[in-house]
Amino acid sequence: MTTRMFGAPVKRREDPRLVTGQGRYLDDLGHDALEAAFVRSPHAHARVVEVDASEAVDIEGVVGIYTWEDLPERMSEPLPLLIPHPTLTEGRTGYALAKDEVNHVGEAVVMVIARDRYVAEDAAQRIAVTYERLPVVVGLEHARSATELVHDDVPGNVAAHMLQEVGDVEAAMASSANRLTLDLEIERSASMPMEGKGVYARWDDERGELRLWSSTQTSTGVRAAVAARLGLPLSKVECIAPDVGGGFGVKIMHPWPEEVLVSWAAQMLDRPVKWTEDRREHFISSAHERGQLQHVEVGFDERGVITALDVKFWHDNGAYTPYGIIVPIITSTQLLGPYKPGAYRCEFWSLYTNTVIVTPYRGAGRPQGCFLMERTMDAIADELGLDRAEVRSRNFILPEEMPYDHGLLFQDGRPLKYDSGDFPASLDKLKALVGWDDFAEYRAAAEAEGRRIGLGIGCYVEGTGVGPYEGGHVQVETSGRVNVSTGLTSQGQGHETAFAQVVAEELGVRVEDVHVTTGDTRKMPYAVGTFASRAAVMSGNAVALAARAVRAKALRIAAEALEVSVDDLEIVDGEVSVKGAPGQSISLGTISVLSNPLRYAFDEAARAATQFAGTFDPDKPPVADDDEPGLEGKDFYSPTQATFANGMHAAIVETDPVTAEIKILRYCVIHDCGPMINPMIVEGQVHGGVAQGVGGALYERMVYDEGGQLLNASFMDFLLPYASEVPHVETDHLETPSPLNPLGIKGAGEAGCIPVTAVIASAISDAEGFPITSMPISPAELWDLRRRHAAGDLPSLRHPSDHTSAPAELSGTPKE
């Protein structure tokens, strides 16, 4: 039998190439290309009065200088609003180059094309732009007050206002035995991929075709957007994603202004043109996320069971809304996590500010929602003096209640209906892993040594595998090589390995013989993209279905050649043989030859498929009416709804009693993404997500001043966690299959980062004895909270008897 590949911890096949410097990233391409640089606004809000390029036009090597006035009609229109929504009543998008007004620092005003980036940058510095400064709106409090407006025609700075409600919240709240209110805040952050955005375009004037390479998460989306802007037939545009040095959501936005501008310049100049983003540009002109103010009112009974939940929050969408309101919609629905909330109402306002746009960043609205719900759960437990884990357990949706319909609409416009999961089993695993029931003893020992120790917990559910579709193409060559193509892109998720495992399992071939291509519109022109933890669910099932079609065709051809029934055949290591008679066999490579009737014998393998080889029935056409040449198959997977993964995290932290430094001693994860294609890759995804979550909880934030200037737009000032700040992650898995797709799988890409902020806040609260309501948190902020608590400005938490502590290994020095 072929070694089972699905579920095997196969080492990532792409790693040897990437770790030995043989990767081909965007900036490795186009060394013969002209290069672009941009003059970007130094002001957060201003009118563009005049652009004077007289000092730049004569610089040797400058090819062109362009402003909005130079753009043709299609290019001069506002950029598209990619995801409209009925409640996004005041959606606004910018222009490829600013027209009349800039609305955030970093907005592109002028494009310079030169022989190289050095000349382009020199020229850009000599271009004088005169601005008339306008009032600046920074921060959600300022946006809510609406004393100034980001866009004159948007009342109250409100881009969207949305309300979803299930049950009678007013009545349920009024009849609740207990009620609490909480005000919470999460600040802005952003993803920091290894390589920023970039685009490289070549125009073939003779053929009227454009080929571009983009460091993107959606090559088909970029292709379609660029074709529309340039007025080109879609068939005349190709887009290829080379190795992408990280995406994390920022590269799902499309088109970025630079993608259309560089493509237009390449066409207009009939020269290859390239632009790669520098790190400061990434800070001030890409995309951010996370910033929300939240208000919660919750009603609950004496057991801690929620009877009513009323949520209001205000979301900072930055200066424009090109990606719609996906992030706050996800927050409003996914904050429910694994719980039944009783009557539920959520109302949000998405507000404009004069800051960088907000689009999904790994977690995409879920970290904010999880923070809200998990802080609420801890508050209920504290109010009633109950075990925090027990309060969560009493509110869980139970396995026998699956599928569970919340009665809400998810981000894809389809019902928020959980397909599978066993939350009580996950909690049992988490408590055993972290030593929840033994923690009191360890805490007491630490306190005797003058140390402050806290234990935190967080639970989440993640909608994964959203539609509308993905496709897969599988082809067997005459050599036996299996080529697999799927349209979504890869940014480090291990697609070359995982998809090869799926096809190897389905087709009965060696994984070494399977070769995967992603993100190339020449190979798969129909695709959506890599985001929302959807790759394995969508493309994994698509390539599985395509492989099944190839397998069926191979067995049919082999049955005819071997003169046996299809039911008598099996495929093992690429050989189709008669069960119980291994001597009667034929390779998939030979079947590929037979599948393609030929006139010409261009090699020895092809000779078997020519008209005089005697392998065909003379009474039948060489290719049947319902068949086509070749041993290949294509299929698409399109689900009726998202599938929902879930997990639970716990952490033990120590807060220094003098310096207020926060140290994570242990970090434990239980994760359920259904059957794992490759457990090693899932582990890597979880570990990487936790690392990003730690950054978001303790280090990373975007700091704007009142004038809209980003004060920490470099790695000298924007803090990323080093390896020394990322804890060892202990994991265990539950595998509850999804009934929604052929492989039964759920996504895993974003899971690691979703609950981390909530977990760390829970642990710090537990250590300090007062609530943590704003994240991320620094030692200076924790020190100030201690001062306020000592002065009586913060409420004290009941010191829980809810965990009683650490397993034996924690009784000495904790694991780090």
Short mmCIF file of N, CA and C in Angstrom, two decimals, residues 366-513:
data_model
loop_
_atom_site.label_atom_id
_atom_site.label_comp_id
_atom_site.label_asym_id
_atom_site.label_seq_id
_atom_site.Cartn_x
_atom_site.Cartn_y
_atom_site.Cartn_z
N ARG A 366 -11.20 39.11 15.03
CA ARG A 366 -11.47 38.11 16.08
C ARG A 366 -10.70 38.40 17.37
N PRO A 367 -9.43 38.85 17.31
CA PRO A 367 -8.76 39.16 18.58
C PRO A 367 -9.52 40.21 19.40
N GLN A 368 -10.10 41.21 18.72
CA GLN A 368 -10.89 42.21 19.42
C GLN A 368 -12.13 41.57 20.05
N GLY A 369 -12.82 40.75 19.28
CA GLY A 369 -14.03 40.10 19.79
C GLY A 369 -13.73 39.14 20.93
N CYS A 370 -12.66 38.37 20.77
CA CYS A 370 -12.27 37.43 21.83
C CYS A 370 -11.89 38.17 23.11
N PHE A 371 -11.19 39.28 22.96
CA PHE A 371 -10.83 40.09 24.13
C PHE A 371 -12.09 40.54 24.86
N LEU A 372 -13.07 41.01 24.12
CA LEU A 372 -14.33 41.46 24.72
C LEU A 372 -15.03 40.33 25.46
N MET A 373 -15.18 39.20 24.80
CA MET A 373 -15.97 38.13 25.41
C MET A 373 -15.24 37.48 26.59
N GLU A 374 -13.95 37.29 26.44
CA GLU A 374 -13.21 36.62 27.51
C GLU A 374 -13.03 37.52 28.74
N ARG A 375 -12.89 38.83 28.52
CA ARG A 375 -12.87 39.75 29.66
C ARG A 375 -14.23 39.74 30.36
N THR A 376 -15.29 39.60 29.56
CA THR A 376 -16.63 39.52 30.14
C THR A 376 -16.79 38.25 30.97
N MET A 377 -16.32 37.13 30.46
CA MET A 377 -16.39 35.87 31.20
C MET A 377 -15.63 35.96 32.52
N ASP A 378 -14.44 36.56 32.48
CA ASP A 378 -13.67 36.71 33.71
C ASP A 378 -14.39 37.63 34.69
N ALA A 379 -15.05 38.67 34.17
CA ALA A 379 -15.77 39.59 35.05
C ALA A 379 -16.95 38.90 35.73
N ILE A 380 -17.65 38.05 35.00
CA ILE A 380 -18.76 37.29 35.59
C ILE A 380 -18.24 36.38 36.70
N ALA A 381 -17.14 35.66 36.41
CA ALA A 381 -16.57 34.76 37.42
C ALA A 381 -16.15 35.53 38.66
N ASP A 382 -15.54 36.70 38.46
CA ASP A 382 -15.10 37.50 39.60
C ASP A 382 -16.30 38.00 40.41
N GLU A 383 -17.33 38.45 39.73
CA GLU A 383 -18.52 38.97 40.41
C GLU A 383 -19.16 37.91 41.30
N LEU A 384 -19.17 36.66 40.80
CA LEU A 384 -19.83 35.58 41.54
C LEU A 384 -18.87 34.77 42.39
N GLY A 385 -17.57 35.05 42.30
CA GLY A 385 -16.60 34.28 43.05
C GLY A 385 -16.49 32.85 42.57
N LEU A 386 -16.66 32.63 41.26
CA LEU A 386 -16.65 31.28 40.68
C LEU A 386 -15.37 31.02 39.91
N ASP A 387 -15.11 29.76 39.70
CA ASP A 387 -13.99 29.31 38.87
C ASP A 387 -14.20 29.82 37.44
N ARG A 388 -13.19 30.46 36.89
CA ARG A 388 -13.32 31.05 35.56
C ARG A 388 -13.57 30.00 34.49
N ALA A 389 -12.92 28.86 34.61
CA ALA A 389 -13.14 27.79 33.65
C ALA A 389 -14.56 27.22 33.77
N GLU A 390 -15.05 27.14 34.99
CA GLU A 390 -16.39 26.60 35.19
C GLU A 390 -17.46 27.52 34.60
N VAL A 391 -17.27 28.82 34.75
CA VAL A 391 -18.23 29.76 34.15
C VAL A 391 -18.26 29.58 32.64
N ARG A 392 -17.10 29.42 32.04
CA ARG A 392 -17.07 29.19 30.60
C ARG A 392 -17.79 27.90 30.24
N SER A 393 -17.51 26.85 31.00
CA SER A 393 -18.11 25.55 30.72
C SER A 393 -19.64 25.63 30.77
N ARG A 394 -20.17 26.39 31.70
CA ARG A 394 -21.63 26.47 31.86
C ARG A 394 -22.30 27.22 30.71
N ASN A 395 -21.51 27.95 29.94
CA ASN A 395 -22.06 28.70 28.81
C ASN A 395 -21.76 28.06 27.45
N PHE A 396 -21.05 26.92 27.45
CA PHE A 396 -20.66 26.29 26.19
C PHE A 396 -21.85 25.79 25.39
N ILE A 397 -21.71 25.89 24.06
CA ILE A 397 -22.54 25.11 23.15
C ILE A 397 -22.05 23.66 23.25
N LEU A 398 -22.95 22.73 23.38
CA LEU A 398 -22.57 21.33 23.58
C LEU A 398 -22.48 20.59 22.25
N PRO A 399 -21.70 19.51 22.21
CA PRO A 399 -21.53 18.77 20.95
C PRO A 399 -22.86 18.31 20.35
N GLU A 400 -23.80 17.91 21.20
CA GLU A 400 -25.07 17.41 20.69
C GLU A 400 -25.94 18.53 20.11
N GLU A 401 -25.53 19.79 20.34
CA GLU A 401 -26.28 20.92 19.78
C GLU A 401 -25.75 21.35 18.41
N MET A 402 -24.71 20.67 17.92
CA MET A 402 -24.16 20.98 16.60
C MET A 402 -25.01 20.32 15.52
N PRO A 403 -25.21 20.96 14.37
CA PRO A 403 -24.77 22.32 14.06
C PRO A 403 -25.58 23.34 14.85
N TYR A 404 -24.90 24.43 15.23
CA TYR A 404 -25.53 25.43 16.08
C TYR A 404 -25.66 26.73 15.30
N ASP A 405 -26.88 27.19 15.12
CA ASP A 405 -27.16 28.40 14.35
C ASP A 405 -27.37 29.56 15.32
N HIS A 406 -26.50 30.56 15.23
CA HIS A 406 -26.60 31.72 16.12
C HIS A 406 -27.69 32.70 15.68
N GLY A 407 -28.21 32.51 14.47
CA GLY A 407 -29.24 33.43 13.99
C GLY A 407 -28.69 34.75 13.49
N LEU A 408 -27.39 34.78 13.18
CA LEU A 408 -26.72 35.99 12.69
C LEU A 408 -26.17 35.73 11.29
N LEU A 409 -25.82 36.82 10.61
CA LEU A 409 -25.14 36.69 9.32
C LEU A 409 -23.66 36.93 9.52
N PHE A 410 -22.86 36.02 8.95
CA PHE A 410 -21.40 36.09 9.06
C PHE A 410 -20.85 37.03 7.99
N GLN A 411 -19.54 37.16 7.94
CA GLN A 411 -18.89 38.09 7.01
C GLN A 411 -19.14 37.76 5.55
N ASP A 412 -19.48 36.50 5.25
CA ASP A 412 -19.74 36.09 3.87
C ASP A 412 -21.21 36.23 3.51
N GLY A 413 -22.01 36.84 4.39
CA GLY A 413 -23.42 37.02 4.11
C GLY A 413 -24.25 35.77 4.33
N ARG A 414 -23.64 34.73 4.87
CA ARG A 414 -24.33 33.47 5.11
C ARG A 414 -24.51 33.25 6.61
N PRO A 415 -25.35 32.30 7.01
CA PRO A 415 -25.64 32.14 8.44
C PRO A 415 -24.40 31.80 9.27
N LEU A 416 -24.36 32.36 10.46
CA LEU A 416 -23.31 32.02 11.43
C LEU A 416 -23.73 30.72 12.09
N LYS A 417 -23.37 29.62 11.46
CA LYS A 417 -23.81 28.30 11.92
C LYS A 417 -22.57 27.43 12.13
N TYR A 418 -22.30 27.09 13.39
CA TYR A 418 -21.16 26.24 13.70
C TYR A 418 -21.43 24.82 13.23
N ASP A 419 -20.46 24.22 12.55
CA ASP A 419 -20.66 22.90 11.98
C ASP A 419 -20.22 21.77 12.90
N SER A 420 -19.18 22.00 13.71
CA SER A 420 -18.70 20.92 14.58
C SER A 420 -17.82 21.49 15.67
N GLY A 421 -17.55 20.67 16.68
CA GLY A 421 -16.70 21.07 17.79
C GLY A 421 -17.15 20.38 19.07
N ASP A 422 -16.20 20.20 19.98
CA ASP A 422 -16.51 19.63 21.30
C ASP A 422 -15.81 20.50 22.33
N PHE A 423 -16.46 21.60 22.71
CA PHE A 423 -15.83 22.57 23.57
C PHE A 423 -15.55 22.03 24.98
N PRO A 424 -16.45 21.25 25.58
CA PRO A 424 -16.10 20.68 26.89
C PRO A 424 -14.85 19.82 26.85
N ALA A 425 -14.69 19.02 25.78
CA ALA A 425 -13.50 18.18 25.67
C ALA A 425 -12.24 19.02 25.52
N SER A 426 -12.33 20.11 24.77
CA SER A 426 -11.18 21.00 24.61
C SER A 426 -10.79 21.61 25.95
N LEU A 427 -11.78 22.05 26.72
CA LEU A 427 -11.48 22.65 28.02
C LEU A 427 -10.84 21.63 28.96
N ASP A 428 -11.32 20.41 28.95
CA ASP A 428 -10.71 19.37 29.79
C ASP A 428 -9.24 19.18 29.41
N LYS A 429 -8.97 19.15 28.11
CA LYS A 429 -7.58 18.99 27.66
C LYS A 429 -6.72 20.17 28.10
N LEU A 430 -7.26 21.39 27.99
CA LEU A 430 -6.50 22.57 28.36
C LEU A 430 -6.19 22.58 29.85
N LYS A 431 -7.17 22.28 30.65
CA LYS A 431 -6.96 22.28 32.10
C LYS A 431 -5.90 21.25 32.49
N ALA A 432 -5.94 20.10 31.84
CA ALA A 432 -4.93 19.08 32.14
C ALA A 432 -3.55 19.52 31.69
N LEU A 433 -3.48 20.18 30.53
CA LEU A 433 -2.18 20.57 29.98
C LEU A 433 -1.51 21.64 30.83
N VAL A 434 -2.27 22.66 31.25
CA VAL A 434 -1.67 23.77 32.00
C VAL A 434 -1.62 23.49 33.50
N GLY A 435 -2.37 22.50 33.97
CA GLY A 435 -2.40 22.24 35.41
C GLY A 435 -3.33 23.19 36.14
N TRP A 436 -4.48 23.45 35.55
CA TRP A 436 -5.44 24.42 36.09
C TRP A 436 -5.85 24.11 37.53
N ASP A 437 -6.15 22.86 37.79
CA ASP A 437 -6.70 22.50 39.10
C ASP A 437 -5.66 22.44 40.20
N ASP A 438 -4.39 22.67 39.85
CA ASP A 438 -3.33 22.60 40.86
C ASP A 438 -2.59 23.93 41.01
N PHE A 439 -3.17 25.00 40.49
CA PHE A 439 -2.40 26.24 40.41
C PHE A 439 -2.24 26.95 41.76
N ALA A 440 -3.20 26.80 42.67
CA ALA A 440 -3.14 27.56 43.93
C ALA A 440 -1.86 27.28 44.71
N GLU A 441 -1.44 26.04 44.70
CA GLU A 441 -0.23 25.67 45.45
C GLU A 441 0.99 26.38 44.89
N TYR A 442 1.09 26.41 43.58
CA TYR A 442 2.23 27.07 42.96
C TYR A 442 2.17 28.58 43.19
N ARG A 443 0.97 29.14 43.13
CA ARG A 443 0.85 30.58 43.38
C ARG A 443 1.31 30.91 44.82
N ALA A 444 0.90 30.09 45.75
CA ALA A 444 1.26 30.34 47.14
C ALA A 444 2.77 30.28 47.33
N ALA A 445 3.40 29.31 46.69
CA ALA A 445 4.86 29.19 46.80
C ALA A 445 5.55 30.40 46.18
N ALA A 446 5.03 30.87 45.04
CA ALA A 446 5.61 32.04 44.38
C ALA A 446 5.45 33.28 45.24
N GLU A 447 4.26 33.46 45.83
CA GLU A 447 4.02 34.63 46.67
C GLU A 447 4.92 34.62 47.90
N ALA A 448 5.21 33.44 48.41
CA ALA A 448 6.13 33.35 49.56
C ALA A 448 7.52 33.82 49.18
N GLU A 449 7.85 33.74 47.89
CA GLU A 449 9.15 34.21 47.39
C GLU A 449 9.10 35.65 46.93
N GLY A 450 7.95 36.31 47.09
CA GLY A 450 7.81 37.69 46.65
C GLY A 450 7.51 37.83 45.17
N ARG A 451 7.04 36.77 44.55
CA ARG A 451 6.76 36.79 43.11
C ARG A 451 5.26 36.86 42.87
N ARG A 452 4.88 37.51 41.76
CA ARG A 452 3.47 37.62 41.39
C ARG A 452 3.23 36.74 40.17
N ILE A 453 2.33 35.81 40.34
CA ILE A 453 2.05 34.83 39.29
C ILE A 453 0.55 34.87 38.97
N GLY A 454 0.22 34.76 37.71
CA GLY A 454 -1.18 34.73 37.33
C GLY A 454 -1.43 33.72 36.24
N LEU A 455 -2.63 33.19 36.22
CA LEU A 455 -3.04 32.21 35.22
C LEU A 455 -4.20 32.78 34.42
N GLY A 456 -4.08 32.75 33.11
CA GLY A 456 -5.11 33.30 32.24
C GLY A 456 -5.65 32.27 31.28
N ILE A 457 -6.85 32.54 30.77
CA ILE A 457 -7.51 31.60 29.87
C ILE A 457 -8.26 32.39 28.81
N GLY A 458 -8.39 31.78 27.64
CA GLY A 458 -9.18 32.39 26.57
C GLY A 458 -9.66 31.32 25.60
N CYS A 459 -10.92 31.44 25.18
CA CYS A 459 -11.52 30.48 24.25
C CYS A 459 -11.99 31.23 23.00
N TYR A 460 -12.00 30.56 21.87
CA TYR A 460 -12.41 31.23 20.65
C TYR A 460 -12.97 30.23 19.65
N VAL A 461 -13.73 30.75 18.70
CA VAL A 461 -14.15 30.01 17.52
C VAL A 461 -13.76 30.85 16.32
N GLU A 462 -13.28 30.19 15.28
CA GLU A 462 -12.80 30.91 14.09
C GLU A 462 -13.50 30.41 12.84
N GLY A 463 -14.22 31.31 12.18
CA GLY A 463 -14.79 30.96 10.88
C GLY A 463 -13.69 30.83 9.85
N THR A 464 -13.61 29.66 9.21
CA THR A 464 -12.55 29.39 8.25
C THR A 464 -13.16 28.89 6.94
N GLY A 465 -12.35 28.89 5.91
CA GLY A 465 -12.80 28.31 4.65
C GLY A 465 -13.99 29.01 4.04
N VAL A 466 -14.02 30.36 4.12
CA VAL A 466 -15.13 31.07 3.50
C VAL A 466 -15.02 30.98 1.98
N GLY A 467 -16.17 31.04 1.31
CA GLY A 467 -16.22 30.93 -0.15
C GLY A 467 -15.73 32.18 -0.84
N PRO A 468 -16.11 32.35 -2.09
CA PRO A 468 -17.11 31.52 -2.76
C PRO A 468 -16.59 30.20 -3.32
N TYR A 469 -15.30 30.12 -3.69
CA TYR A 469 -14.83 28.87 -4.29
C TYR A 469 -13.30 28.88 -4.37
N GLU A 470 -12.72 27.74 -4.67
CA GLU A 470 -11.35 27.60 -5.18
C GLU A 470 -11.32 26.40 -6.11
N GLY A 471 -10.36 26.39 -6.99
CA GLY A 471 -10.24 25.31 -7.95
C GLY A 471 -8.94 24.56 -7.83
N GLY A 472 -8.93 23.38 -8.42
CA GLY A 472 -7.72 22.56 -8.45
C GLY A 472 -7.59 21.86 -9.78
N HIS A 473 -6.37 21.76 -10.27
CA HIS A 473 -6.09 21.04 -11.53
C HIS A 473 -4.98 20.04 -11.26
N VAL A 474 -5.21 18.80 -11.64
CA VAL A 474 -4.23 17.73 -11.44
C VAL A 474 -3.96 17.08 -12.79
N GLN A 475 -2.69 16.96 -13.13
CA GLN A 475 -2.29 16.38 -14.41
C GLN A 475 -1.16 15.38 -14.19
N VAL A 476 -1.32 14.20 -14.80
CA VAL A 476 -0.26 13.18 -14.74
C VAL A 476 0.48 13.19 -16.07
N GLU A 477 1.78 13.43 -16.03
CA GLU A 477 2.60 13.42 -17.24
C GLU A 477 2.97 11.98 -17.60
N THR A 478 3.48 11.81 -18.80
CA THR A 478 3.86 10.46 -19.26
C THR A 478 5.03 9.90 -18.46
N SER A 479 5.77 10.77 -17.78
CA SER A 479 6.88 10.31 -16.92
C SER A 479 6.37 9.83 -15.56
N GLY A 480 5.11 10.06 -15.28
CA GLY A 480 4.56 9.74 -13.96
C GLY A 480 4.57 10.92 -13.00
N ARG A 481 5.17 12.01 -13.43
CA ARG A 481 5.14 13.24 -12.62
C ARG A 481 3.70 13.74 -12.54
N VAL A 482 3.30 14.20 -11.35
CA VAL A 482 1.96 14.72 -11.13
C VAL A 482 2.05 16.22 -10.87
N ASN A 483 1.43 17.00 -11.75
CA ASN A 483 1.42 18.46 -11.60
C ASN A 483 0.09 18.90 -11.00
N VAL A 484 0.17 19.73 -9.98
CA VAL A 484 -1.02 20.23 -9.30
C VAL A 484 -0.98 21.75 -9.33
N SER A 485 -2.09 22.35 -9.71
CA SER A 485 -2.19 23.81 -9.73
C SER A 485 -3.43 24.25 -8.97
N THR A 486 -3.27 25.31 -8.21
CA THR A 486 -4.41 25.96 -7.58
C THR A 486 -4.17 27.45 -7.60
N GLY A 487 -5.23 28.23 -7.69
CA GLY A 487 -5.07 29.64 -7.94
C GLY A 487 -4.68 30.48 -6.74
N LEU A 488 -4.97 30.00 -5.53
CA LEU A 488 -4.61 30.83 -4.40
C LEU A 488 -3.09 30.87 -4.21
N THR A 489 -2.63 31.86 -3.48
CA THR A 489 -1.20 32.08 -3.33
C THR A 489 -0.69 31.45 -2.04
N SER A 490 0.62 31.45 -1.88
CA SER A 490 1.23 30.91 -0.67
C SER A 490 2.19 31.93 -0.10
N GLN A 491 2.12 32.12 1.21
CA GLN A 491 3.03 33.06 1.89
C GLN A 491 3.70 32.39 3.08
N GLY A 492 3.96 31.10 2.97
CA GLY A 492 4.64 30.40 4.05
C GLY A 492 3.82 29.35 4.74
N GLN A 493 2.61 29.08 4.24
CA GLN A 493 1.73 28.13 4.92
C GLN A 493 2.05 26.67 4.63
N GLY A 494 2.98 26.40 3.73
CA GLY A 494 3.33 25.01 3.43
C GLY A 494 2.42 24.37 2.40
N HIS A 495 1.87 25.16 1.49
CA HIS A 495 0.94 24.63 0.50
C HIS A 495 1.59 23.58 -0.40
N GLU A 496 2.84 23.79 -0.77
CA GLU A 496 3.51 22.83 -1.66
C GLU A 496 3.54 21.45 -1.03
N THR A 497 3.61 21.41 0.29
CA THR A 497 3.66 20.14 1.00
C THR A 497 2.26 19.58 1.26
N ALA A 498 1.40 20.40 1.84
CA ALA A 498 0.07 19.91 2.24
C ALA A 498 -0.77 19.48 1.05
N PHE A 499 -0.78 20.27 -0.02
CA PHE A 499 -1.57 19.90 -1.19
C PHE A 499 -0.99 18.67 -1.88
N ALA A 500 0.33 18.55 -1.84
CA ALA A 500 0.96 17.34 -2.40
C ALA A 500 0.54 16.11 -1.59
N GLN A 501 0.43 16.25 -0.28
CA GLN A 501 -0.01 15.13 0.55
C GLN A 501 -1.44 14.72 0.21
N VAL A 502 -2.32 15.71 0.01
CA VAL A 502 -3.71 15.40 -0.32
C VAL A 502 -3.78 14.64 -1.63
N VAL A 503 -3.07 15.13 -2.65
CA VAL A 503 -3.12 14.48 -3.97
C VAL A 503 -2.46 13.12 -3.93
N ALA A 504 -1.35 12.99 -3.22
CA ALA A 504 -0.69 11.69 -3.11
C ALA A 504 -1.62 10.66 -2.48
N GLU A 505 -2.35 11.08 -1.46
CA GLU A 505 -3.29 10.18 -0.79
C GLU A 505 -4.44 9.80 -1.71
N GLU A 506 -5.01 10.78 -2.40
CA GLU A 506 -6.18 10.52 -3.24
C GLU A 506 -5.84 9.71 -4.48
N LEU A 507 -4.64 9.96 -5.02
CA LEU A 507 -4.29 9.35 -6.30
C LEU A 507 -3.49 8.06 -6.14
N GLY A 508 -2.93 7.85 -4.95
CA GLY A 508 -2.14 6.64 -4.74
C GLY A 508 -0.75 6.73 -5.33
N VAL A 509 -0.12 7.91 -5.20
CA VAL A 509 1.23 8.10 -5.74
C VAL A 509 2.16 8.53 -4.61
N ARG A 510 3.44 8.53 -4.90
CA ARG A 510 4.42 8.99 -3.92
C ARG A 510 4.35 10.52 -3.85
N VAL A 511 4.49 11.04 -2.64
CA VAL A 511 4.41 12.49 -2.48
C VAL A 511 5.55 13.17 -3.23
N GLU A 512 6.69 12.47 -3.39
CA GLU A 512 7.82 13.07 -4.12
C GLU A 512 7.50 13.32 -5.59
N ASP A 513 6.51 12.60 -6.12
CA ASP A 513 6.16 12.75 -7.53
C ASP A 513 5.14 13.85 -7.78
#
